[in-house]
Amino acid sequence: MGYDISYHPISEQQIETWYFELLRNPEKIEALSITHQLEDFYKTKYQDTLNAGRETDKNDYFDKTHGFFIAVVQGFFEKYFYVRGGALSFSQNESLASYYKKWEQFVPQDFLTNKIENKLVENYCSGVFIPAEKVADLLEDYQHNPIIQAELNTIFSDNRISIFLNALQYAKDRGLGLLEATEVVEPQPFDLNESKSYSNLFNCDQAGPLLYQATALEQIKEIEHRNGLPENEILPNMKTETVHVEPVQTDTTNVPREAKKRGFWHKLFGKN
């Protein structure tokens, strides 16, 4: 099963203000929600995420708890970007490591756990973090360093590189870093209206899910052609199932289904 990767523009100060500060002072969510005009629906999901963060202990993976929750929280406030299967964490090229910053270098000591990987280790997990100054460097090096360009083009093949570069540019323009995560958003390519997000689905940039949908539909056409099947024979009979490790210590999925806003992608893209 592939990974649903997302990239979240966020600064180290925002990580402190939106997440760790609220773990210490839960009452501050009221003022923060008002300032940023969070709807009650998202305020509840935000509160659920913070509650899960408070349950994290020293024996948990930081990346599967605080790291993942930070990515979720970012999406309540700011745009984020989806790239199916393309992750910096999967690269074996050591030259990319110079662009990353480890959690241990800036997270308050009392919130660090005993197990920190600073990369994706499985589903529902944070990956690498690129600080703001390195976001600009990576964009510049993509244009002028053939080794970096080749590696990124390999990681983000099949037109996905444009989405990743858009995420970098968005972060650079706002002086933000970029946090990698997986399964914050889970698009359903055959019916984007059925997509799910632990964060705010409306803040997910459109390009990534639409590219995933186009790629999936093209693959179905190829299968039909290869097997001599009539066009549109497979899609009406498709049944998709999510097979993942369940999210660690979060109860945001306990919101009744009818309470979850329906028709996100219909409203966002005008899909029927």
PDB file of C-alpha atoms in Angstrom:
ATOM      1  CA  MET A   1       0.000   0.000   0.000  1.00  0.00           C
ATOM      2  CA  GLY A   2       1.403   3.407  -0.946  1.00  0.00           C
ATOM      3  CA  TYR A   3       1.898   6.325   1.362  1.00  0.00           C
ATOM      4  CA  ASP A   4      -0.256   9.441   1.316  1.00  0.00           C
ATOM      5  CA  ILE A   5       2.459  12.042   1.783  1.00  0.00           C
ATOM      6  CA  SER A   6       1.855  15.675   2.645  1.00  0.00           C
ATOM      7  CA  TYR A   7       4.128  18.680   3.105  1.00  0.00           C
ATOM      8  CA  HIS A   8       3.185  21.276   5.692  1.00  0.00           C
ATOM      9  CA  PRO A   9       4.602  24.829   5.631  1.00  0.00           C
ATOM     10  CA  ILE A  10       5.239  25.798   9.245  1.00  0.00           C
ATOM     11  CA  SER A  11       7.863  27.685  11.234  1.00  0.00           C
ATOM     12  CA  GLU A  12       9.547  26.606  14.437  1.00  0.00           C
ATOM     13  CA  GLN A  13       7.770  29.458  16.224  1.00  0.00           C
ATOM     14  CA  GLN A  14       4.389  28.280  14.915  1.00  0.00           C
ATOM     15  CA  ILE A  15       5.166  24.763  16.128  1.00  0.00           C
ATOM     16  CA  GLU A  16       5.720  26.240  19.571  1.00  0.00           C
ATOM     17  CA  THR A  17       2.698  28.603  19.477  1.00  0.00           C
ATOM     18  CA  TRP A  18       0.142  26.268  17.871  1.00  0.00           C
ATOM     19  CA  TYR A  19       1.161  23.029  19.558  1.00  0.00           C
ATOM     20  CA  PHE A  20       3.584  22.893  22.487  1.00  0.00           C
ATOM     21  CA  GLU A  21       2.331  26.093  24.118  1.00  0.00           C
ATOM     22  CA  LEU A  22      -1.209  24.696  24.029  1.00  0.00           C
ATOM     23  CA  LEU A  23      -0.080  21.413  25.550  1.00  0.00           C
ATOM     24  CA  ARG A  24       1.140  23.478  28.505  1.00  0.00           C
ATOM     25  CA  ASN A  25      -1.812  25.877  28.553  1.00  0.00           C
ATOM     26  CA  PRO A  26      -4.959  24.187  27.192  1.00  0.00           C
ATOM     27  CA  GLU A  27      -7.123  27.255  27.841  1.00  0.00           C
ATOM     28  CA  LYS A  28      -5.287  29.216  25.125  1.00  0.00           C
ATOM     29  CA  ILE A  29      -7.123  27.314  22.395  1.00  0.00           C
ATOM     30  CA  GLU A  30     -10.104  29.652  22.810  1.00  0.00           C
ATOM     31  CA  ALA A  31      -8.225  32.850  21.979  1.00  0.00           C
ATOM     32  CA  LEU A  32      -6.201  31.171  19.236  1.00  0.00           C
ATOM     33  CA  SER A  33      -9.324  29.776  17.588  1.00  0.00           C
ATOM     34  CA  ILE A  34     -10.983  33.187  17.646  1.00  0.00           C
ATOM     35  CA  THR A  35      -7.916  34.953  16.271  1.00  0.00           C
ATOM     36  CA  HIS A  36      -7.670  32.528  13.345  1.00  0.00           C
ATOM     37  CA  GLN A  37     -11.458  32.191  12.926  1.00  0.00           C
ATOM     38  CA  LEU A  38     -11.472  28.419  13.281  1.00  0.00           C
ATOM     39  CA  GLU A  39     -14.925  26.918  12.830  1.00  0.00           C
ATOM     40  CA  ASP A  40     -16.254  24.873  15.743  1.00  0.00           C
ATOM     41  CA  PHE A  41     -15.837  21.669  13.727  1.00  0.00           C
ATOM     42  CA  TYR A  42     -12.100  22.251  13.330  1.00  0.00           C
ATOM     43  CA  LYS A  43     -11.702  23.621  16.814  1.00  0.00           C
ATOM     44  CA  THR A  44     -13.040  20.275  18.093  1.00  0.00           C
ATOM     45  CA  LYS A  45     -10.614  18.325  15.913  1.00  0.00           C
ATOM     46  CA  TYR A  46      -7.816  20.619  17.083  1.00  0.00           C
ATOM     47  CA  GLN A  47      -8.769  19.952  20.708  1.00  0.00           C
ATOM     48  CA  ASP A  48      -8.856  16.193  20.078  1.00  0.00           C
ATOM     49  CA  THR A  49      -5.376  16.342  18.556  1.00  0.00           C
ATOM     50  CA  LEU A  50      -3.996  18.276  21.525  1.00  0.00           C
ATOM     51  CA  ASN A  51      -5.617  15.812  23.920  1.00  0.00           C
ATOM     52  CA  ALA A  52      -3.826  12.993  22.121  1.00  0.00           C
ATOM     53  CA  GLY A  53      -0.576  14.932  22.364  1.00  0.00           C
ATOM     54  CA  ARG A  54      -0.929  15.210  26.127  1.00  0.00           C
ATOM     55  CA  GLU A  55      -1.199  11.429  26.377  1.00  0.00           C
ATOM     56  CA  THR A  56       2.170  10.918  24.701  1.00  0.00           C
ATOM     57  CA  ASP A  57       4.821   9.444  27.001  1.00  0.00           C
ATOM     58  CA  LYS A  58       8.561   8.935  26.854  1.00  0.00           C
ATOM     59  CA  ASN A  59       8.280   5.448  25.371  1.00  0.00           C
ATOM     60  CA  ASP A  60       6.354   6.608  22.286  1.00  0.00           C
ATOM     61  CA  TYR A  61       7.906   7.434  18.955  1.00  0.00           C
ATOM     62  CA  PHE A  62       8.048  11.219  18.718  1.00  0.00           C
ATOM     63  CA  ASP A  63       7.466  10.981  14.957  1.00  0.00           C
ATOM     64  CA  LYS A  64       4.257   8.952  15.387  1.00  0.00           C
ATOM     65  CA  THR A  65       2.867  11.192  18.118  1.00  0.00           C
ATOM     66  CA  HIS A  66       3.957  14.813  18.504  1.00  0.00           C
ATOM     67  CA  GLY A  67       5.440  14.991  15.006  1.00  0.00           C
ATOM     68  CA  PHE A  68       2.281  13.676  13.345  1.00  0.00           C
ATOM     69  CA  PHE A  69       0.039  15.838  15.525  1.00  0.00           C
ATOM     70  CA  ILE A  70       2.029  18.964  14.601  1.00  0.00           C
ATOM     71  CA  ALA A  71       1.412  18.243  10.903  1.00  0.00           C
ATOM     72  CA  VAL A  72      -2.312  17.806  11.614  1.00  0.00           C
ATOM     73  CA  VAL A  73      -2.433  21.068  13.567  1.00  0.00           C
ATOM     74  CA  GLN A  74      -0.668  22.981  10.793  1.00  0.00           C
ATOM     75  CA  GLY A  75      -3.480  22.115   8.425  1.00  0.00           C
ATOM     76  CA  PHE A  76      -6.039  23.871  10.613  1.00  0.00           C
ATOM     77  CA  PHE A  77      -4.226  27.172  10.025  1.00  0.00           C
ATOM     78  CA  GLU A  78      -2.430  27.011   6.701  1.00  0.00           C
ATOM     79  CA  LYS A  79      -2.344  25.430   3.238  1.00  0.00           C
ATOM     80  CA  TYR A  80      -0.562  22.090   2.864  1.00  0.00           C
ATOM     81  CA  PHE A  81       0.426  19.979  -0.153  1.00  0.00           C
ATOM     82  CA  TYR A  82      -0.303  16.346  -1.056  1.00  0.00           C
ATOM     83  CA  VAL A  83       2.115  14.146  -3.025  1.00  0.00           C
ATOM     84  CA  ARG A  84       1.136  10.500  -3.429  1.00  0.00           C
ATOM     85  CA  GLY A  85       4.094   8.270  -2.558  1.00  0.00           C
ATOM     86  CA  GLY A  86       6.811  10.927  -2.920  1.00  0.00           C
ATOM     87  CA  ALA A  87       8.809  11.406   0.281  1.00  0.00           C
ATOM     88  CA  LEU A  88      12.223  12.820   1.086  1.00  0.00           C
ATOM     89  CA  SER A  89      12.410  10.268   3.905  1.00  0.00           C
ATOM     90  CA  PHE A  90      12.633   7.479   1.334  1.00  0.00           C
ATOM     91  CA  SER A  91      15.815   8.846  -0.252  1.00  0.00           C
ATOM     92  CA  GLN A  92      19.151   7.191   0.473  1.00  0.00           C
ATOM     93  CA  ASN A  93      21.064  10.188  -0.869  1.00  0.00           C
ATOM     94  CA  GLU A  94      23.062  11.631   2.024  1.00  0.00           C
ATOM     95  CA  SER A  95      23.393  14.991   0.275  1.00  0.00           C
ATOM     96  CA  LEU A  96      19.783  15.796   1.228  1.00  0.00           C
ATOM     97  CA  ALA A  97      20.483  15.408   4.948  1.00  0.00           C
ATOM     98  CA  SER A  98      22.119  18.841   5.099  1.00  0.00           C
ATOM     99  CA  TYR A  99      18.734  20.485   4.473  1.00  0.00           C
ATOM    100  CA  TYR A 100      17.016  18.901   7.480  1.00  0.00           C
ATOM    101  CA  LYS A 101      16.776  19.929  11.098  1.00  0.00           C
ATOM    102  CA  LYS A 102      16.244  17.355  13.845  1.00  0.00           C
ATOM    103  CA  TRP A 103      13.492  17.660  16.413  1.00  0.00           C
ATOM    104  CA  GLU A 104      16.115  17.449  19.161  1.00  0.00           C
ATOM    105  CA  GLN A 105      17.612  20.717  17.931  1.00  0.00           C
ATOM    106  CA  PHE A 106      14.588  22.906  18.649  1.00  0.00           C
ATOM    107  CA  VAL A 107      11.779  21.061  20.459  1.00  0.00           C
ATOM    108  CA  PRO A 108      11.515  21.775  24.215  1.00  0.00           C
ATOM    109  CA  GLN A 109      13.366  19.064  26.108  1.00  0.00           C
ATOM    110  CA  ASP A 110      10.376  18.068  28.220  1.00  0.00           C
ATOM    111  CA  PHE A 111       8.414  17.049  25.113  1.00  0.00           C
ATOM    112  CA  LEU A 112      11.116  14.907  23.513  1.00  0.00           C
ATOM    113  CA  THR A 113      10.582  11.156  23.760  1.00  0.00           C
ATOM    114  CA  ASN A 114      13.146   8.369  23.949  1.00  0.00           C
ATOM    115  CA  LYS A 115      12.559   7.294  20.351  1.00  0.00           C
ATOM    116  CA  ILE A 116      13.008   9.866  17.600  1.00  0.00           C
ATOM    117  CA  GLU A 117      13.749   8.916  13.994  1.00  0.00           C
ATOM    118  CA  ASN A 118      13.397  12.320  12.261  1.00  0.00           C
ATOM    119  CA  LYS A 119      11.931  10.547   9.236  1.00  0.00           C
ATOM    120  CA  LEU A 120       8.910   8.515   8.223  1.00  0.00           C
ATOM    121  CA  VAL A 121       8.857   5.130   9.916  1.00  0.00           C
ATOM    122  CA  GLU A 122       5.323   3.995   8.969  1.00  0.00           C
ATOM    123  CA  ASN A 123       1.831   5.339   8.293  1.00  0.00           C
ATOM    124  CA  TYR A 124       0.495   8.206  10.429  1.00  0.00           C
ATOM    125  CA  CYS A 125       3.887   9.682  11.098  1.00  0.00           C
ATOM    126  CA  SER A 126       5.945  12.812  10.575  1.00  0.00           C
ATOM    127  CA  GLY A 127       9.013  12.789   8.390  1.00  0.00           C
ATOM    128  CA  VAL A 128      11.858  15.215   7.819  1.00  0.00           C
ATOM    129  CA  PHE A 129      11.651  18.880   8.772  1.00  0.00           C
ATOM    130  CA  ILE A 130      13.263  21.544   6.566  1.00  0.00           C
ATOM    131  CA  PRO A 131      13.778  24.836   8.450  1.00  0.00           C
ATOM    132  CA  ALA A 132      12.991  28.101   6.688  1.00  0.00           C
ATOM    133  CA  GLU A 133      16.579  28.982   5.768  1.00  0.00           C
ATOM    134  CA  LYS A 134      17.104  25.549   4.210  1.00  0.00           C
ATOM    135  CA  VAL A 135      13.863  25.756   2.227  1.00  0.00           C
ATOM    136  CA  ALA A 136      15.393  28.633   0.270  1.00  0.00           C
ATOM    137  CA  ASP A 137      18.660  26.711  -0.149  1.00  0.00           C
ATOM    138  CA  LEU A 138      16.918  23.606  -1.468  1.00  0.00           C
ATOM    139  CA  LEU A 139      14.970  25.625  -4.034  1.00  0.00           C
ATOM    140  CA  GLU A 140      18.133  27.342  -5.176  1.00  0.00           C
ATOM    141  CA  ASP A 141      20.109  24.112  -5.350  1.00  0.00           C
ATOM    142  CA  TYR A 142      17.381  22.379  -7.352  1.00  0.00           C
ATOM    143  CA  GLN A 143      17.984  24.934 -10.078  1.00  0.00           C
ATOM    144  CA  HIS A 144      21.791  24.877 -10.006  1.00  0.00           C
ATOM    145  CA  ASN A 145      22.973  21.582  -8.503  1.00  0.00           C
ATOM    146  CA  PRO A 146      22.545  18.649 -10.922  1.00  0.00           C
ATOM    147  CA  ILE A 147      22.880  16.061  -8.140  1.00  0.00           C
ATOM    148  CA  ILE A 148      20.093  17.606  -6.069  1.00  0.00           C
ATOM    149  CA  GLN A 149      17.913  18.139  -9.110  1.00  0.00           C
ATOM    150  CA  ALA A 150      18.304  14.541 -10.256  1.00  0.00           C
ATOM    151  CA  GLU A 151      17.524  13.163  -6.804  1.00  0.00           C
ATOM    152  CA  LEU A 152      14.403  15.271  -6.347  1.00  0.00           C
ATOM    153  CA  ASN A 153      13.203  14.439  -9.858  1.00  0.00           C
ATOM    154  CA  THR A 154      13.566  10.762  -8.998  1.00  0.00           C
ATOM    155  CA  ILE A 155      11.748  11.032  -5.668  1.00  0.00           C
ATOM    156  CA  PHE A 156       8.955  13.125  -7.183  1.00  0.00           C
ATOM    157  CA  SER A 157       8.658  11.485 -10.589  1.00  0.00           C
ATOM    158  CA  ASP A 158       5.620  11.477 -12.893  1.00  0.00           C
ATOM    159  CA  ASN A 159       4.917  15.214 -12.601  1.00  0.00           C
ATOM    160  CA  ARG A 160       4.932  15.219  -8.800  1.00  0.00           C
ATOM    161  CA  ILE A 161       8.040  17.424  -8.698  1.00  0.00           C
ATOM    162  CA  SER A 162       5.953  20.479  -9.601  1.00  0.00           C
ATOM    163  CA  ILE A 163       3.821  19.980  -6.492  1.00  0.00           C
ATOM    164  CA  PHE A 164       6.827  19.615  -4.210  1.00  0.00           C
ATOM    165  CA  LEU A 165       8.443  22.702  -5.707  1.00  0.00           C
ATOM    166  CA  ASN A 166       5.187  24.603  -5.176  1.00  0.00           C
ATOM    167  CA  ALA A 167       5.271  23.562  -1.514  1.00  0.00           C
ATOM    168  CA  LEU A 168       8.852  24.792  -1.196  1.00  0.00           C
ATOM    169  CA  GLN A 169       8.043  28.073  -2.940  1.00  0.00           C
ATOM    170  CA  TYR A 170       4.955  28.623  -0.779  1.00  0.00           C
ATOM    171  CA  ALA A 171       7.042  28.089   2.352  1.00  0.00           C
ATOM    172  CA  LYS A 172       9.870  30.311   1.107  1.00  0.00           C
ATOM    173  CA  ASP A 173       7.531  33.184   0.221  1.00  0.00           C
ATOM    174  CA  ARG A 174       6.188  33.164   3.797  1.00  0.00           C
ATOM    175  CA  GLY A 175       9.424  32.524   5.649  1.00  0.00           C
ATOM    176  CA  LEU A 176       8.280  29.075   6.788  1.00  0.00           C
ATOM    177  CA  GLY A 177       9.856  25.661   7.123  1.00  0.00           C
ATOM    178  CA  LEU A 178       8.368  22.497   5.611  1.00  0.00           C
ATOM    179  CA  LEU A 179       7.305  19.408   7.570  1.00  0.00           C
ATOM    180  CA  GLU A 180       6.784  16.054   5.878  1.00  0.00           C
ATOM    181  CA  ALA A 181       4.066  13.681   7.105  1.00  0.00           C
ATOM    182  CA  THR A 182       2.008  10.721   6.012  1.00  0.00           C
ATOM    183  CA  GLU A 183      -1.740  10.040   6.183  1.00  0.00           C
ATOM    184  CA  VAL A 184      -2.756  13.472   7.410  1.00  0.00           C
ATOM    185  CA  VAL A 185      -4.923  13.461   4.297  1.00  0.00           C
ATOM    186  CA  GLU A 186      -6.132  10.343   2.467  1.00  0.00           C
ATOM    187  CA  PRO A 187      -7.621  11.148  -0.949  1.00  0.00           C
ATOM    188  CA  GLN A 188      -9.954   8.610  -2.540  1.00  0.00           C
ATOM    189  CA  PRO A 189      -8.889   8.936  -6.192  1.00  0.00           C
ATOM    190  CA  PHE A 190     -12.013   7.350  -7.665  1.00  0.00           C
ATOM    191  CA  ASP A 191     -14.293   9.629  -5.666  1.00  0.00           C
ATOM    192  CA  LEU A 192     -12.537  12.657  -4.191  1.00  0.00           C
ATOM    193  CA  ASN A 193     -15.754  13.417  -2.331  1.00  0.00           C
ATOM    194  CA  GLU A 194     -14.947  10.423  -0.099  1.00  0.00           C
ATOM    195  CA  SER A 195     -11.491  11.700   0.838  1.00  0.00           C
ATOM    196  CA  LYS A 196     -10.552  12.019   4.501  1.00  0.00           C
ATOM    197  CA  SER A 197      -8.286  14.254   6.518  1.00  0.00           C
ATOM    198  CA  TYR A 198      -7.346  14.438  10.173  1.00  0.00           C
ATOM    199  CA  SER A 199      -6.856  18.143   9.572  1.00  0.00           C
ATOM    200  CA  ASN A 200      -8.787  20.645   7.421  1.00  0.00           C
ATOM    201  CA  LEU A 201      -9.354  19.110   4.005  1.00  0.00           C
ATOM    202  CA  PHE A 202     -10.176  22.501   2.515  1.00  0.00           C
ATOM    203  CA  ASN A 203      -6.596  23.620   3.193  1.00  0.00           C
ATOM    204  CA  CYS A 204      -5.136  20.820   1.080  1.00  0.00           C
ATOM    205  CA  ASP A 205      -3.816  22.210  -2.207  1.00  0.00           C
ATOM    206  CA  GLN A 206      -5.877  20.872  -5.119  1.00  0.00           C
ATOM    207  CA  ALA A 207      -3.075  19.885  -7.468  1.00  0.00           C
ATOM    208  CA  GLY A 208      -1.814  16.790  -5.629  1.00  0.00           C
ATOM    209  CA  PRO A 209      -5.134  14.931  -5.249  1.00  0.00           C
ATOM    210  CA  LEU A 210      -6.101  15.788  -8.828  1.00  0.00           C
ATOM    211  CA  LEU A 211      -2.791  14.419 -10.119  1.00  0.00           C
ATOM    212  CA  TYR A 212      -3.308  11.251  -8.048  1.00  0.00           C
ATOM    213  CA  GLN A 213      -6.782  10.871  -9.505  1.00  0.00           C
ATOM    214  CA  ALA A 214      -5.572  11.350 -13.086  1.00  0.00           C
ATOM    215  CA  THR A 215      -2.757   8.841 -12.585  1.00  0.00           C
ATOM    216  CA  ALA A 216      -5.078   6.241 -11.042  1.00  0.00           C
ATOM    217  CA  LEU A 217      -7.604   6.573 -13.866  1.00  0.00           C
ATOM    218  CA  GLU A 218      -4.849   6.271 -16.470  1.00  0.00           C
ATOM    219  CA  GLN A 219      -3.585   3.090 -14.801  1.00  0.00           C
ATOM    220  CA  ILE A 220      -7.084   1.601 -14.976  1.00  0.00           C
ATOM    221  CA  LYS A 221      -7.297   2.403 -18.682  1.00  0.00           C
ATOM    222  CA  GLU A 222      -3.950   0.690 -19.236  1.00  0.00           C
ATOM    223  CA  ILE A 223      -5.144  -2.419 -17.392  1.00  0.00           C
ATOM    224  CA  GLU A 224      -8.330  -2.520 -19.480  1.00  0.00           C
ATOM    225  CA  HIS A 225      -6.351  -2.136 -22.695  1.00  0.00           C
ATOM    226  CA  ARG A 226      -3.805  -4.792 -21.695  1.00  0.00           C
ATOM    227  CA  ASN A 227      -6.521  -7.287 -20.864  1.00  0.00           C
ATOM    228  CA  GLY A 228      -8.768  -6.528 -23.821  1.00  0.00           C
ATOM    229  CA  LEU A 229     -11.574  -5.173 -21.636  1.00  0.00           C
ATOM    230  CA  PRO A 230     -14.122  -2.568 -22.748  1.00  0.00           C
ATOM    231  CA  GLU A 231     -13.408   1.007 -21.676  1.00  0.00           C
ATOM    232  CA  ASN A 232     -14.847   1.875 -18.246  1.00  0.00           C
ATOM    233  CA  GLU A 233     -15.336  -1.802 -17.406  1.00  0.00           C
ATOM    234  CA  ILE A 234     -13.261  -1.760 -14.210  1.00  0.00           C
ATOM    235  CA  LEU A 235     -14.029   1.559 -12.529  1.00  0.00           C
ATOM    236  CA  PRO A 236     -17.734   0.960 -11.725  1.00  0.00           C
ATOM    237  CA  ASN A 237     -16.724  -2.239  -9.918  1.00  0.00           C
ATOM    238  CA  MET A 238     -13.839  -0.759  -7.995  1.00  0.00           C
ATOM    239  CA  LYS A 239     -13.898  -1.233  -4.220  1.00  0.00           C
ATOM    240  CA  THR A 240     -11.207   0.629  -2.336  1.00  0.00           C
ATOM    241  CA  GLU A 241     -10.170  -0.244   1.177  1.00  0.00           C
ATOM    242  CA  THR A 242      -7.736   1.553   3.436  1.00  0.00           C
ATOM    243  CA  VAL A 243      -5.191  -0.862   4.874  1.00  0.00           C
ATOM    244  CA  HIS A 244      -3.014   1.080   7.291  1.00  0.00           C
ATOM    245  CA  VAL A 245      -1.640   0.969  10.760  1.00  0.00           C
ATOM    246  CA  GLU A 246      -4.161   2.901  12.810  1.00  0.00           C
ATOM    247  CA  PRO A 247      -3.163   6.375  14.058  1.00  0.00           C
ATOM    248  CA  VAL A 248      -1.414   6.391  17.386  1.00  0.00           C
ATOM    249  CA  GLN A 249      -3.317   7.807  20.376  1.00  0.00           C
ATOM    250  CA  THR A 250      -5.807  10.032  18.647  1.00  0.00           C
ATOM    251  CA  ASP A 251      -9.551  10.074  18.972  1.00  0.00           C
ATOM    252  CA  THR A 252     -10.314  12.497  16.162  1.00  0.00           C
ATOM    253  CA  THR A 253     -11.882   9.640  14.186  1.00  0.00           C
ATOM    254  CA  ASN A 254     -14.497   9.177  16.900  1.00  0.00           C
ATOM    255  CA  VAL A 255     -16.421  12.178  15.621  1.00  0.00           C
ATOM    256  CA  PRO A 256     -19.700  10.703  14.293  1.00  0.00           C
ATOM    257  CA  ARG A 257     -19.613  10.312  10.530  1.00  0.00           C
ATOM    258  CA  GLU A 258     -22.640  12.536  10.071  1.00  0.00           C
ATOM    259  CA  ALA A 259     -20.819  15.281  11.963  1.00  0.00           C
ATOM    260  CA  LYS A 260     -17.972  15.219   9.487  1.00  0.00           C
ATOM    261  CA  LYS A 261     -18.507  17.690   6.725  1.00  0.00           C
ATOM    262  CA  ARG A 262     -19.549  15.953   3.532  1.00  0.00           C
ATOM    263  CA  GLY A 263     -18.814  16.984   0.003  1.00  0.00           C
ATOM    264  CA  PHE A 264     -15.418  18.625   0.615  1.00  0.00           C
ATOM    265  CA  TRP A 265     -14.080  17.897  -2.836  1.00  0.00           C
ATOM    266  CA  HIS A 266     -17.409  18.569  -4.518  1.00  0.00           C
ATOM    267  CA  LYS A 267     -17.375  22.060  -3.013  1.00  0.00           C
ATOM    268  CA  LEU A 268     -13.674  22.529  -3.651  1.00  0.00           C
ATOM    269  CA  PHE A 269     -13.501  21.315  -7.230  1.00  0.00           C
ATOM    270  CA  GLY A 270     -17.125  21.483  -8.377  1.00  0.00           C
ATOM    271  CA  LYS A 271     -17.158  17.726  -8.958  1.00  0.00           C
ATOM    272  CA  ASN A 272     -20.423  15.873  -9.499  1.00  0.00           C
TER     273      ASN A 272
END
